[in-house]
Coordinates of C-alpha atoms in Angstrom, one line a residue:
X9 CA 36.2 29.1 -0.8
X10 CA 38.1 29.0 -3.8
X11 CA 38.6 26.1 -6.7
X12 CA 41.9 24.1 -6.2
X13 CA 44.1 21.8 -8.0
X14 CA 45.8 20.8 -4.6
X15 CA 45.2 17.0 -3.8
X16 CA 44.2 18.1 -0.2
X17 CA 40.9 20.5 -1.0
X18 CA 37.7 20.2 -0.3
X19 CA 36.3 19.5 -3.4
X20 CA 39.0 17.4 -4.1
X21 CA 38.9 15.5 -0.3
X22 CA 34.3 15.4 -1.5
X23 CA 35.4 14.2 -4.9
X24 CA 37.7 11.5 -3.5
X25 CA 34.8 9.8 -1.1
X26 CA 33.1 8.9 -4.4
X27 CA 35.9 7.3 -5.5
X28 CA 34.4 3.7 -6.0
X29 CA 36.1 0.8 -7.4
X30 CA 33.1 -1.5 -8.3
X31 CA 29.7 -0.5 -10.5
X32 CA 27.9 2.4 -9.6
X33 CA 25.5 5.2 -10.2
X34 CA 26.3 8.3 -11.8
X35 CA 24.0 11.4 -10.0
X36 CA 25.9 14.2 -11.3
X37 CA 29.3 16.3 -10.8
X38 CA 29.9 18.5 -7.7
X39 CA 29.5 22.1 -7.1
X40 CA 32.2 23.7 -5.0
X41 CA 32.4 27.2 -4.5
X42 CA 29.6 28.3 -6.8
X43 CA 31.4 26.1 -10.0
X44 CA 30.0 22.7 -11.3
X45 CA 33.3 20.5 -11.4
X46 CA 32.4 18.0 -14.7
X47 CA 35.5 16.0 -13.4
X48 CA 34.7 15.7 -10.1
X49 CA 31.6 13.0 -10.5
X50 CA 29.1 12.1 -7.8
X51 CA 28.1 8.7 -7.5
X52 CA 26.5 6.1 -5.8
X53 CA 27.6 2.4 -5.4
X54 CA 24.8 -0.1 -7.1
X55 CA 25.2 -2.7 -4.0
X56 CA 24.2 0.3 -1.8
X57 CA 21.0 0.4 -3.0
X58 CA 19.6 -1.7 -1.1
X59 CA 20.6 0.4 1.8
X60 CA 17.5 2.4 1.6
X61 CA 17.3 5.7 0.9
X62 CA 15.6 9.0 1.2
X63 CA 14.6 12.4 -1.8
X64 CA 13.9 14.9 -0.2
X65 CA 12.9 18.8 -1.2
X66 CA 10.5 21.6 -1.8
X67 CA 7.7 21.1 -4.3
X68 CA 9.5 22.2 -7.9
X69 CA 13.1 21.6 -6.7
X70 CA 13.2 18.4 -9.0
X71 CA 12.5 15.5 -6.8
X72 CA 10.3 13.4 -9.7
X73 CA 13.4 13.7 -11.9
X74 CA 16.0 12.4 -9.6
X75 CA 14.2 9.4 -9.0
X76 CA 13.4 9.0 -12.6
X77 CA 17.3 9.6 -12.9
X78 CA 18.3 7.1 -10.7
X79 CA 15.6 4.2 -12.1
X80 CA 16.8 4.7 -15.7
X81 CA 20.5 4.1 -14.1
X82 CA 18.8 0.4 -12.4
X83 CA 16.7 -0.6 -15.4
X84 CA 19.9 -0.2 -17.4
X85 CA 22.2 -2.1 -14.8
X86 CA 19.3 -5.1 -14.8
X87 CA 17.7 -4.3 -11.6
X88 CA 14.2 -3.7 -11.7
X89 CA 12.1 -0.8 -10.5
X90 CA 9.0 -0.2 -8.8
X91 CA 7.6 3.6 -9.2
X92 CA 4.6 5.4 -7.7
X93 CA 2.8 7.7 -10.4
X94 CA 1.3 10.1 -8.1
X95 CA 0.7 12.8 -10.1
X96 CA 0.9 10.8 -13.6
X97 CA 4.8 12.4 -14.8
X98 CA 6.9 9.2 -14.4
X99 CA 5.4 7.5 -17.6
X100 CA 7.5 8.8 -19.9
X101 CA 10.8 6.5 -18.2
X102 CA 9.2 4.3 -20.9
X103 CA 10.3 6.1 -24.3
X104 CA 13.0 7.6 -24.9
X105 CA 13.6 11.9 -24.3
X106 CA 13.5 14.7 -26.8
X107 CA 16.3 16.8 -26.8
X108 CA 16.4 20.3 -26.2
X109 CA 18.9 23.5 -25.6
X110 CA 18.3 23.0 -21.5
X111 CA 19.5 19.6 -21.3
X112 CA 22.3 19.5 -23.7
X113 CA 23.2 22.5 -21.6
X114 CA 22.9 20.6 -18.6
X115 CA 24.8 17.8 -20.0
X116 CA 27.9 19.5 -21.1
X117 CA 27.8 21.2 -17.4
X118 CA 27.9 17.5 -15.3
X119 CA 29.9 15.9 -18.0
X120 CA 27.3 13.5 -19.7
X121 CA 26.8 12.0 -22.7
X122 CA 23.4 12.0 -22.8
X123 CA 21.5 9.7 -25.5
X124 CA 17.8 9.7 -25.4
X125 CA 16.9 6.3 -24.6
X126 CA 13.1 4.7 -23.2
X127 CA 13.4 2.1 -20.5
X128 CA 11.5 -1.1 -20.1
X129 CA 7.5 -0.7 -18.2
X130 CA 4.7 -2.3 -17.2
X131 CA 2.2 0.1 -15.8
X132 CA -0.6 -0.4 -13.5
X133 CA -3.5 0.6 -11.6
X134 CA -4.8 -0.2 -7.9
X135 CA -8.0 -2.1 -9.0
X136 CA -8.1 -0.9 -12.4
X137 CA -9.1 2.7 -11.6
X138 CA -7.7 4.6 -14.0
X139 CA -4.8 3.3 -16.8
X140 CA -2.9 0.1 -15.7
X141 CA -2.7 -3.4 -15.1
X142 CA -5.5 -3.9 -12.2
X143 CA -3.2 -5.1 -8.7
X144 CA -5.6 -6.2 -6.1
X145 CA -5.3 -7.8 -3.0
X146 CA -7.5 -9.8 -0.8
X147 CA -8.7 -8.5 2.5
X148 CA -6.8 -11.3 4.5
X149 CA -3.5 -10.7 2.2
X150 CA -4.1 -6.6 3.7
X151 CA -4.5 -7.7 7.4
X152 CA -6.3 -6.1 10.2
X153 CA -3.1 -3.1 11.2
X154 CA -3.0 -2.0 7.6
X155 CA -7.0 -2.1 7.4
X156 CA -7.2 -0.1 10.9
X157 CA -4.9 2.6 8.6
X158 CA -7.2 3.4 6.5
X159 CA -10.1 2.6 8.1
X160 CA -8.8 5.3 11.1
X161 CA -9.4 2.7 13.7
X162 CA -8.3 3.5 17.6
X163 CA -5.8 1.2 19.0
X164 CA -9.6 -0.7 21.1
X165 CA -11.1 -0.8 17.3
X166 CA -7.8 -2.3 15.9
X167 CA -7.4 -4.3 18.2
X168 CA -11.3 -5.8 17.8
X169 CA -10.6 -6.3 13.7
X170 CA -7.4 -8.0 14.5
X171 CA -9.9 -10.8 16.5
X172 CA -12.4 -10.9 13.9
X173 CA -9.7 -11.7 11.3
X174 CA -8.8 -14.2 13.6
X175 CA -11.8 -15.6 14.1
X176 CA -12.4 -15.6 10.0
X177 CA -9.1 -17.3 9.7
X178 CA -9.9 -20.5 12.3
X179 CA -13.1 -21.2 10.5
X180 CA -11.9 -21.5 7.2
X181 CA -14.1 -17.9 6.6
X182 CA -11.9 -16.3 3.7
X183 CA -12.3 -12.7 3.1
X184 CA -11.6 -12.1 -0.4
X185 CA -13.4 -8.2 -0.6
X186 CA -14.7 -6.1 1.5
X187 CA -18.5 -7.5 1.7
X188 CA -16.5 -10.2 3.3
X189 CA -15.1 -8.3 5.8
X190 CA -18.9 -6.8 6.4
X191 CA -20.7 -10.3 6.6
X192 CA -18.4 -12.0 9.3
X193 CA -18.3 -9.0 11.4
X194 CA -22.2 -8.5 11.3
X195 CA -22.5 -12.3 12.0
X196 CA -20.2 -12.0 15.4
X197 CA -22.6 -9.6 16.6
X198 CA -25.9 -11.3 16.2
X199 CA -27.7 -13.3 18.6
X200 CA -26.1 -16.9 17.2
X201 CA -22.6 -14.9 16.6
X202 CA -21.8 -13.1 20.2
X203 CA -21.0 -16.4 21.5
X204 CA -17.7 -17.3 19.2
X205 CA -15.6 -14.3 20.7
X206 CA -16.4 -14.7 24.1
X207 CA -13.5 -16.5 25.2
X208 CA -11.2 -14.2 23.4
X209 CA -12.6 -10.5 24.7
X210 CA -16.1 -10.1 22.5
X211 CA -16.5 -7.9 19.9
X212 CA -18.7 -5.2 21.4
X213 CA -22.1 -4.1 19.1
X214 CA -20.5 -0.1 19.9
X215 CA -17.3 -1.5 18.0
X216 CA -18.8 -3.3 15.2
X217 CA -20.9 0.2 14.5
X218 CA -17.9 1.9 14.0
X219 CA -16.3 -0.4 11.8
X220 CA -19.3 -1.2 9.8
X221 CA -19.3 2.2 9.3
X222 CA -16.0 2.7 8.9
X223 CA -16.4 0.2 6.2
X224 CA -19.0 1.7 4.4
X225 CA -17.1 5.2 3.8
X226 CA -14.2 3.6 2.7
X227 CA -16.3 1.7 0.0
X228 CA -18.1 5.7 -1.1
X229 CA -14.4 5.8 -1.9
X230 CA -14.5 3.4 -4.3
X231 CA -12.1 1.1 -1.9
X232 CA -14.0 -1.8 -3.0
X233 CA -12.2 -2.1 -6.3
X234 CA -9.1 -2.6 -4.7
X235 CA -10.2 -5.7 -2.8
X236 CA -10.9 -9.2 -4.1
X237 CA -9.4 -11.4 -6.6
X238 CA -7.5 -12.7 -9.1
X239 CA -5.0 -11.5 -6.5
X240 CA -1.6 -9.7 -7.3
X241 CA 1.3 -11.6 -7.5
X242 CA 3.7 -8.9 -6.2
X243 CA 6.8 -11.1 -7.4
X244 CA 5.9 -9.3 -11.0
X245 CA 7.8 -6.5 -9.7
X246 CA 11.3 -8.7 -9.7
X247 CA 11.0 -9.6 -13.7
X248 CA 13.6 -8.2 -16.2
X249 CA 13.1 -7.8 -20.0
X250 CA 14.6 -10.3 -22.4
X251 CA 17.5 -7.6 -22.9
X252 CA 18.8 -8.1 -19.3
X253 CA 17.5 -4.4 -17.8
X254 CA 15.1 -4.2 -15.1
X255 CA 11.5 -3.8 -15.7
X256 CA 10.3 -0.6 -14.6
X257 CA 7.1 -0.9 -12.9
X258 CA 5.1 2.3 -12.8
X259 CA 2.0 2.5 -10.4
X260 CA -0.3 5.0 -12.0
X261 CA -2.2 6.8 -9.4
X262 CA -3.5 10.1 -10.7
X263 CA -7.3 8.8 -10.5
X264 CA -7.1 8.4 -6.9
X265 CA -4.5 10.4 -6.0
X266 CA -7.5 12.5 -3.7
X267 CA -7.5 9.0 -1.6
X268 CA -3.7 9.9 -0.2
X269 CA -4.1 7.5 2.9
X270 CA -5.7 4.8 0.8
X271 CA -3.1 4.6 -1.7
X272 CA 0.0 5.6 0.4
X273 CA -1.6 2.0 2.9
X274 CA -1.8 0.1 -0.4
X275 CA 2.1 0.5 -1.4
X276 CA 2.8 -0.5 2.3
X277 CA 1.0 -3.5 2.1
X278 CA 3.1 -3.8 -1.3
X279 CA 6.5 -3.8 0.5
X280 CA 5.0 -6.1 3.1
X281 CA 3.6 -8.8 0.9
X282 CA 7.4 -8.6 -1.3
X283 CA 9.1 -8.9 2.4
X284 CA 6.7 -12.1 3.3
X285 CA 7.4 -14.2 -0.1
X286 CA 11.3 -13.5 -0.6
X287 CA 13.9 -15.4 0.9
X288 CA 16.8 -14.7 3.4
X289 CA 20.0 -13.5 0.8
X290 CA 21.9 -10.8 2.6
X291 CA 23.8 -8.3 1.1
X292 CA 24.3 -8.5 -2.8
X293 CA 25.9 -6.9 -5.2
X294 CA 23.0 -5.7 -6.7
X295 CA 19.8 -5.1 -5.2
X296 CA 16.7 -7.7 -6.3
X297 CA 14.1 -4.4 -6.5
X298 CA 14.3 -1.0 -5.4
X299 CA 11.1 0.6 -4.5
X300 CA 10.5 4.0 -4.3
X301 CA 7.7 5.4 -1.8
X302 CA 6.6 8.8 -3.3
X303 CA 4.5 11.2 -1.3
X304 CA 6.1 9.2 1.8
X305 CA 4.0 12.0 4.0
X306 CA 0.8 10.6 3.8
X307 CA 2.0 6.7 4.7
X308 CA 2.9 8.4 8.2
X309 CA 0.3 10.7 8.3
X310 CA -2.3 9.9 11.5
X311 CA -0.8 6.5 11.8
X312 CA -1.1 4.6 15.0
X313 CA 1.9 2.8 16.8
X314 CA 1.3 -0.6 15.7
X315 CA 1.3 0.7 12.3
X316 CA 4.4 2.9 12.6
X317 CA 6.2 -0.5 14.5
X318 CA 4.9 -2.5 11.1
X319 CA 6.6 -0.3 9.2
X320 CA 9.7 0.4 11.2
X321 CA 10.2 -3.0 11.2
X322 CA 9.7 -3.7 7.6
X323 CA 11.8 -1.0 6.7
X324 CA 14.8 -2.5 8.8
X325 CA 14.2 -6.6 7.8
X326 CA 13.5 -6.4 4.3
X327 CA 16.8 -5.1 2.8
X328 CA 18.0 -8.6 3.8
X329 CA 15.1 -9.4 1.1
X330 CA 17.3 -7.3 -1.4
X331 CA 15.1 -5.0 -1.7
X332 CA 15.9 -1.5 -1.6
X333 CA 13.3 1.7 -0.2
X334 CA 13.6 5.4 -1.3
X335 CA 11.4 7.5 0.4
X336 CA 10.4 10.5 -1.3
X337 CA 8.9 13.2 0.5
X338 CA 9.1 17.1 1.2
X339 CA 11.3 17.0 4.3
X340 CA 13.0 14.7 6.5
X341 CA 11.1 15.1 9.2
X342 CA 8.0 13.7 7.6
X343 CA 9.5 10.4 8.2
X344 CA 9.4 9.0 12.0
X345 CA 13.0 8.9 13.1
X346 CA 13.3 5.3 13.8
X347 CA 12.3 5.0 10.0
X348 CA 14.7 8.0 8.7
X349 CA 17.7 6.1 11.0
X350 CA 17.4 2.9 8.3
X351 CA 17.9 5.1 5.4
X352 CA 21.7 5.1 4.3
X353 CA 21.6 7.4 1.2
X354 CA 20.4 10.7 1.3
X355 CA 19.7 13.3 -1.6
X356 CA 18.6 16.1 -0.7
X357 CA 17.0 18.8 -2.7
X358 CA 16.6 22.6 -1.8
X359 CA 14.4 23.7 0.8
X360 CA 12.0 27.2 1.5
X361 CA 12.4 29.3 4.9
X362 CA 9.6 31.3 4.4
X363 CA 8.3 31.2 7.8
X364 CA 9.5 30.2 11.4
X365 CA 8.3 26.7 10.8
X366 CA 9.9 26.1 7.8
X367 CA 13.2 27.9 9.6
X368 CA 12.6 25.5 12.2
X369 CA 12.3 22.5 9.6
X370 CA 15.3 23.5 8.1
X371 CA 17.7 23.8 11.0
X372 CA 16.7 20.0 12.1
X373 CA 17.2 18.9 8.0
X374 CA 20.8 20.2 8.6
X375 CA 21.2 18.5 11.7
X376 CA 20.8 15.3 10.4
X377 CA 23.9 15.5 7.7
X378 CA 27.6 14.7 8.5
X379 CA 30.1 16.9 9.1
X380 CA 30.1 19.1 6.3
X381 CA 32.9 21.4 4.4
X382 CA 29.6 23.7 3.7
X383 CA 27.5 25.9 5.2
X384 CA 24.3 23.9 4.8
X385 CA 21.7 26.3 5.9
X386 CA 22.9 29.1 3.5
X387 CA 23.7 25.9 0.8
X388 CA 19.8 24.1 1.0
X389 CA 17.8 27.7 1.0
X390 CA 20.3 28.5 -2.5
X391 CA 20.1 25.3 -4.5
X392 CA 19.0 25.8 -8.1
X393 CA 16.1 22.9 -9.5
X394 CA 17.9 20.0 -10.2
X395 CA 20.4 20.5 -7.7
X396 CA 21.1 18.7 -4.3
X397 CA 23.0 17.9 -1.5
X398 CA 24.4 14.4 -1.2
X399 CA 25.3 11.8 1.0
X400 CA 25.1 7.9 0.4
X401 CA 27.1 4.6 1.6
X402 CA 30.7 3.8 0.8
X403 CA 31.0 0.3 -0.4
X404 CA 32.3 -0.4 2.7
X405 CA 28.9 1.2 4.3
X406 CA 30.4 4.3 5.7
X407 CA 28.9 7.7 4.5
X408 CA 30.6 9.8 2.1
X409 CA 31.1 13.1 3.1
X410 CA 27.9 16.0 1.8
X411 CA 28.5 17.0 -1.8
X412 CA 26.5 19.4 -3.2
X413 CA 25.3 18.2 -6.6
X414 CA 24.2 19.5 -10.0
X415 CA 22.1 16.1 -10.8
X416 CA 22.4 14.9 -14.5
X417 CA 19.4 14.7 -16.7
X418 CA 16.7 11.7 -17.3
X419 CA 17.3 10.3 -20.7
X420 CA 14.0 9.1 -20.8
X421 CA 10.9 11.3 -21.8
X422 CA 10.3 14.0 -18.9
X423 CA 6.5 14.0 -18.9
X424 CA 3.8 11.6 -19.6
X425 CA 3.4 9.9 -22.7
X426 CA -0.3 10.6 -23.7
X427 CA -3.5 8.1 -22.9
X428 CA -3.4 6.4 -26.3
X429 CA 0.1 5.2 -26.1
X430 CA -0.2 4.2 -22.1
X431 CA -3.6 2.2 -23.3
X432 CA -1.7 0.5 -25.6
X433 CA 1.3 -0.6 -22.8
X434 CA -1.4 -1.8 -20.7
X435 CA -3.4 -4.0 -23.1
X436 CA -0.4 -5.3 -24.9
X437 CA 1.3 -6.7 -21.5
X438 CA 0.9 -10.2 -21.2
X439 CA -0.3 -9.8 -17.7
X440 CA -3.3 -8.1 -19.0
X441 CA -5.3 -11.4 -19.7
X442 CA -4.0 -12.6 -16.1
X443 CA -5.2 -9.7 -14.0
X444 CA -8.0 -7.3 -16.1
X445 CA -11.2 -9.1 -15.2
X446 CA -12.0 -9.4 -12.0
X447 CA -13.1 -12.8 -10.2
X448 CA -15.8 -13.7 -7.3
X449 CA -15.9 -17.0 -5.8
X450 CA -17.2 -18.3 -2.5
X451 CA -15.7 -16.6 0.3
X452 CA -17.0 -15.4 3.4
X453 CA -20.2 -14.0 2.5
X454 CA -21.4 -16.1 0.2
X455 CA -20.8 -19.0 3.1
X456 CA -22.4 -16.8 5.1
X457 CA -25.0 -15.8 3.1
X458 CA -26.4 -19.6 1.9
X459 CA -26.1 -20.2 6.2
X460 CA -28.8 -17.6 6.4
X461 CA -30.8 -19.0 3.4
X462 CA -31.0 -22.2 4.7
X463 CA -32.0 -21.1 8.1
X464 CA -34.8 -19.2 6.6
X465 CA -35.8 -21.6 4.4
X466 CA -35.8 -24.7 7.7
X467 CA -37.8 -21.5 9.7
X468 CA -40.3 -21.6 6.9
X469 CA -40.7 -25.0 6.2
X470 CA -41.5 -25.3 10.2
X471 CA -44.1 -23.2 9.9
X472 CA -45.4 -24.8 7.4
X473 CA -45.7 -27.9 9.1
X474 CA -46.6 -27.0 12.1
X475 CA -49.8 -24.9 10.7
X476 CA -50.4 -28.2 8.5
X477 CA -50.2 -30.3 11.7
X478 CA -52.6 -27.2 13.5
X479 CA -54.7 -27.3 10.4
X480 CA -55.4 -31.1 10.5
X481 CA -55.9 -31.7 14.4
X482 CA -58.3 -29.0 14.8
X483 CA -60.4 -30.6 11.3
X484 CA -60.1 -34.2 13.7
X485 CA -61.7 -32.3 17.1
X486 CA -64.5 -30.7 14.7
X487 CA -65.1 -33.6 13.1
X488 CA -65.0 -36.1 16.9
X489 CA -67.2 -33.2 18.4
X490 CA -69.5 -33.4 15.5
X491 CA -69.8 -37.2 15.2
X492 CA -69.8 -37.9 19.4
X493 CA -69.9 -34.5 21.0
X494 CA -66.9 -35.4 22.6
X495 CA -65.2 -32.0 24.4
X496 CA -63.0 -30.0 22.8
X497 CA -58.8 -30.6 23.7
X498 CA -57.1 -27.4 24.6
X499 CA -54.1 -26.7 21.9
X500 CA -50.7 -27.5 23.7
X501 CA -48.0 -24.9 24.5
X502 CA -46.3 -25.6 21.2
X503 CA -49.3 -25.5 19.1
X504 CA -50.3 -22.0 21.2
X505 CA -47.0 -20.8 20.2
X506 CA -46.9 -21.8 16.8
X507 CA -50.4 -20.4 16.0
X508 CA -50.0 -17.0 17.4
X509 CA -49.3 -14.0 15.5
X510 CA -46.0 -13.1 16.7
X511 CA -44.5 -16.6 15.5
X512 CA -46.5 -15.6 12.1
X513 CA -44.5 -11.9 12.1
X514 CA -40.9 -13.6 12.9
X515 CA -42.1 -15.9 9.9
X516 CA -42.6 -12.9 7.6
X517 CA -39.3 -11.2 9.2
X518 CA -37.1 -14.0 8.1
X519 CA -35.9 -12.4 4.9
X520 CA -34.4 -9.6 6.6
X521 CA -31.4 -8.8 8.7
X522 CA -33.2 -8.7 11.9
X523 CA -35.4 -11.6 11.1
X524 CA -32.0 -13.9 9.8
X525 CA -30.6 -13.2 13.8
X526 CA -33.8 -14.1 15.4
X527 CA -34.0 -17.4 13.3
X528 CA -30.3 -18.7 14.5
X529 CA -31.4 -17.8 17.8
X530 CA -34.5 -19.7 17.8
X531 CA -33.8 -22.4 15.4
X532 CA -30.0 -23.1 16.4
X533 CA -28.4 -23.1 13.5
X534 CA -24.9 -25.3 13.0
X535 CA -21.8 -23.3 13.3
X536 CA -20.2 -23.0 9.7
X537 CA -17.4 -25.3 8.8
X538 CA -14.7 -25.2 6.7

């Protein structure tokens, strides 16, 4: 293949499907024939953002700065951004760059006119572990499928939680945090409890086990700071600064980045909470948010069908939300095709065929491009970092034809900015005072818990009486047999019962787990109410 001036070449014919009339996104120029063509500029139209999309490539091929690349370009067009810090290198989006001989190089290659510039952020941290703005969510706000996730329920098990949130959610039971969650499923197994699922299929004592237990590893992973309340209000995500550009919104997750399925769950339930607040607009010109899913491997990872449906079907409904979805992830087929057949922009970075899987990986990657002027198996095994191939939507929503890219450069710092600097983002964020401390009001277990304390403390006070009342009728007989040598009564049933040892041991058992079941069953406790 060689360079052309003639109108109909194929770099010319690539060059001319990026020909958009309205705003758009500048990626980089197009490489044709081993050349980088400055004049020949790849783009990407800004209403097809919202057409999801997917950033794809071997570890090192420059993944992290494409999406940095393309946020800067969002912020700057006043649509805001939501990124997850995995490995803690996307802070710097927030200052501006430092200048070196590699990216004026690069600049003068692609044809930009790079000026360092730092982009509007808010940073945070799922429950405050580690530096950021602390974003919980309440157990009910996470629902039972996401919970089976990363509690690594069966489809029986899930199935079983998705009852006992049921059950929580008829009487008024709300389950704020995890010890919540615990309470309400160790109450629908005791002796009082069994009864309330009956009608509904039961929540067997094998399942509950498993879950409790399920529950308890999760917390060892310090899951419990994720859970409870005040509760984040995911619409922060959709603010701009007072300049007009988007606010950036960078999820740092370096301090549990050794949780994958934990935090990879928590961004779904993210993109699910966004899709169950916003409104019905359509298509826009611009997108409201775009969100981009880093480390999209591990959201898929071991996940059930119901989970996979939840998030095929989020995926699909919530562009009508205006919100946009990059997944960003090693390879293509990491994501479940039904999810990869929503995603209308592609960029895709090189890939390694060091073995027969990654051949094997790389022939099905090339299958699912266009038509293509290249040949892409020899193209994706050759691409240089910072290079890619590319495919997104027209404006009219048709795909432009593959264009191999040489991507421009961030013009924000590429690296983190250092702890002192983030510590002082966070704190100084009005947000801080909102969502820093952490609040625990009555939920579930408390409800539950003052239940059990009054049922002890009505078990006890029965005993009480009744050895007063045992106490004072046998002082009477001695006193009648004494004074008239009348015969002695025999004790009735209750009294019998009341005075032997094993009612005295249940007594003494009330403050534990075991002796709190026994004392519903005996004493009949009320049923909570809202």
């Amino acid at each position: 293949m060689s360079q052309s001036t003639d109108p109909a070449s194929p770099a010319d014919r690539i060059a001319a499907g990026y020909a958009f009339t309205g705003p758009a996104l500048e990626l980089g120029a197009l490489l044709w024939d081993g050349a980088c063509l400055p004049d020949r500029q790849i783009r990407v139209p800004l209403s097809m953002l919202g057409r999801h999309g997917l950033v794809a490539g071997a570890t090192g091929t420059g993944k992290t700065k494409t999406l940095q690349l393309i946020a800067e370009q969002l912020s700057a067009a006043g649509v805001p951004v939501f990124l997850a810090d995995i490995k803690g290198d996307v802070s710097g989006i927030s200052v501006p760059g430092t200048v070196n001989e590699k990216i004026a190089e690069r600049a003068a290659e692609v044809g930009q006119r790079w000026e360092a510039t730092g982009f509007p952020s808010e940073f945070y941290a799922l429950g405050g572990i580690g530096a950021g703005i602390p974003v919980r969510a309440t157990v009910t706000s996470f629902g039972p499928v996401l919970m089976s996730k990363v509690l690594q329920l069966n489809q029986t098990q899930e199935q079983s939680l998705g009852l006992i949130f049921h059950y929580a959610d008829a009487k008024g039971l709300e389950l704020i945090d995890l010890k919540d969650l615990r309470a309400v499923v160790a109450f629908l197994v005791s002796d009082q409890g069994k009864a309330e699922l009956k009608g509904i299929g039961g929540l067997s004592t094998v399942t509950a086990g498993v879950i409790l237990r399920s529950l308890t590893a999760f917390e060892q992973q310090g899951a419990s700071e994720f859970f409870g309340e005040p509760a984040f209000d995911t619409g922060e995500f959709l603010r701009t600064a007072a300049d007009g550009r988007g606010l950036v919104s960078v999820l740092e997750l370096p301090a549990v980045q050794d949780k994958p399925q934990l935090f990879s769950t928590f961004l779904m339930w993210l993109l699910a909470d966004l899709y169950a607040d916003l409104p019905e607009v359509g298509d826009l010109e611009r997108p409201k948010l775009v969100f981009f899913f880093d480390e999209a491997h591990l959201l898929f990872k071991g996940a059930s069908k119901a989970f996979l449906e939840s998030i095929t079907q989020t995926v699909r409904l919530i562009r009508s939300k205006g919100i946009g979805i990059f997944f960003v992830t090693q390879t293509p087929k990491d994501v479940p095709a039904d999810v990869l057949a929503q995603l209308g922009n592609r960029v895709q970075h090189a890939l390694r065929a060091f073995t027969p899987d990654d051949a094997k990986a790389l022939k099905a990657t090339v299958k699912t491009f266009p038509n293509s002027a290249y040949d892409l198996e020899e193209l994706l095994t050759g691409l240089g970092t910072g290079e890619a191939v590319i495919t997104v939507l027209s404006e009219k929503g048709a795909p432009t034809p593959v264009a191999a890219t040489r991507l421009r450069a961030p013009q924000s710092l590429m690296g983190p900015i250092d702890a002192a600097a983030l510590d002082t983002a966070v704190k100084s964020s009005p947000l801080y005072a909102r969502y820093a401390q952490p609040v625990d009001r009555e939920s579930a277990y408390e409800k539950i818990s003052a239940e059990q304390a009054a049922a002890e403390a009505a078990a006890e006070a029965a005993a009480a009486e009744a050895e007063a009342e045992k106490h004072a009728e046998e002082t009477a007989r001695e006193a009648a047999k004494a004074g008239r040598g009348a015969p002695e009564h025999e004790p009735s049933l209750a009294q019998q019962v009341v005075g032997s040892g094993l009612f005295r041991s249940l007594a003494r058992s009330i403050g534990t787990q075991l002796g709190r079941e026994i004392s519903r069953s005996v004493f009949g406790t009320a049923k909570r109410r809202r």
